Amino acid sequence: MQYAFNSSRFALRGWIGHGGVVYDDADSALYEVSESAFQLLSLLKDRVNHSPDQSGQTTAQTAAHLAGLLIGETPEDTDIALVSSVLDDLRTMGVVTCRSA
Amino acid sequence: MTPRLVQAVLPDALSAALCSSGLYLRMDPFVVHVRSAIPIVADGIKRLYAGHACWTEGGQFADFHVSVRRKWRPSRPLCLFEMDGQQPFTPLAYGEAYAFLEWGLNWCITSYCHNWITLHAAVLERDGRAVILPAPPGSGKSTLCAALMLDGWRLLSDEMALLDPRTGLLTASPRPISLKNASIDIMRRRAPSAVMGPVALDTMKGTVCHMQVSADSTARARELATPAWIIFPRYVAGAPLTLSARAKADALLHLHRNSFNHHVHGRQGFETLADVVERCDVYDLHYSDLDEALACFDRLSA
């Protein structure tokens, strides 16, 4: 499963310790995102150019991979579940796109 | 045609111009063509725009053509604000005519001047660095703004920040400060020589009186300023002064919500606003004592 930040429609800004926001070109709306969602989105935005393709992985594997990158160590099941849940929410909003192999 | 200062025009000539072909009044960065036969409008302009350039002859370029005129009603006299013949507001009480002119001009700028990102916030500057004060009505923004101006800060605006979407710099539009209710007497006591305009009673905002902008602010109206601080002030009776860092994401959301025209500027406007927030120190300020608040601003700008 390959997740990517939908930069053609959304813009992301944030500051470590100060939270983040997502801007939607469609209606000029601005949404606050949690610190963890901001870090996850930054990762997805950044890894488009810097990370190997995970399109051969399952959703759970991708979530585990991203959780590991976020926390810098082997993630526990709760970490993976949290990342998976945030990814689902962001995908529903259209902020991230998802492509399977 | 050479402009003259409002104070150099004979009062009768000024009133006559307002009643007939109109007065072209420079309110940087705009020129406004004003017509009104209502005496308190003339009185307010004479007092509050004394140091502004004006033309009493026709044929000038004007950004806005406005008038405040009496609406005849047998029971209660009212007044109307017009811009290019449109009446964007319902009539107000006759005694609110001067305040109506100022409020109407605010509306003209926020509705039509989309070369800037307009934010509902006061802006002042010292030593080239500007502080943006976004705050809802009743937060003490105008009182603080007036006190800062009297303390030597240059006023860019009491009401709206004009942010260039390309450069992130602030354009000044220094116009009289709108004081309400208790803050009118507070400012009269602090600055007995400050020039005040007509008092409008029983408005939607209570009693309203405008205060003249400092000569320095008027003289330097064409100087741009760089945002350095975003401070969300809040007057809390009896509270000790506190200045605490505010999350930048929250500040950006607040500024975006308080922008009159962010939808016009789209993503570039968002990026500019985010850059401003990134560069600025962002705080919440709670205060009850104006002198303590001024000292706090002194420390920040030192």
Coordinates of C-alpha atoms in Angstrom, one line a residue, chain A residues 46-97:
Chain A
D46 CA 8.8 14.1 2.4
R47 CA 9.1 10.4 1.5
V48 CA 7.6 10.8 -2.0
N49 CA 11.1 11.6 -3.1
H50 CA 13.2 10.0 -0.4
S51 CA 11.8 6.6 0.4
P52 CA 11.5 3.3 -1.3
D53 CA 8.1 2.3 -2.7
Q54 CA 5.9 0.4 -0.2
S55 CA 3.3 -0.5 -2.8
G56 CA 3.9 -4.2 -2.3
Q57 CA 3.0 -4.0 1.4
T58 CA -0.3 -4.5 3.1
T59 CA -2.0 -1.6 4.9
A60 CA -0.8 -3.0 8.3
Q61 CA 2.7 -3.4 7.0
T62 CA 2.8 0.2 5.7
A63 CA 1.3 1.5 9.0
A64 CA 4.0 -0.4 10.9
H65 CA 6.7 0.9 8.7
L66 CA 5.5 4.5 9.1
A67 CA 5.0 4.1 12.9
G68 CA 8.6 2.8 13.1
L69 CA 9.8 5.9 11.2
L70 CA 7.8 8.2 13.5
I71 CA 8.9 6.9 16.8
G72 CA 12.4 5.8 15.8
E73 CA 12.1 2.3 17.2
T74 CA 10.2 -0.9 16.7
P75 CA 6.5 0.1 17.1
E76 CA 4.1 -1.7 19.4
D77 CA 0.7 -2.8 18.2
T78 CA -1.0 0.3 19.8
D79 CA 1.4 2.5 17.8
I80 CA 0.6 0.7 14.6
A81 CA -3.2 0.9 15.3
L82 CA -2.9 4.6 16.0
V83 CA -1.1 5.3 12.7
S84 CA -3.5 3.1 10.8
S85 CA -6.4 5.0 12.3
V86 CA -4.9 8.4 11.5
L87 CA -4.2 7.3 7.9
D88 CA -7.8 6.2 7.5
D89 CA -9.1 9.6 8.7
L90 CA -6.7 11.5 6.5
R91 CA -7.6 9.3 3.5
T92 CA -11.3 10.0 4.2
M93 CA -10.6 13.7 4.2
G94 CA -8.6 13.3 0.9
V95 CA -5.5 14.7 2.5
V96 CA -3.6 11.4 1.7
T97 CA -4.1 9.3 -1.3

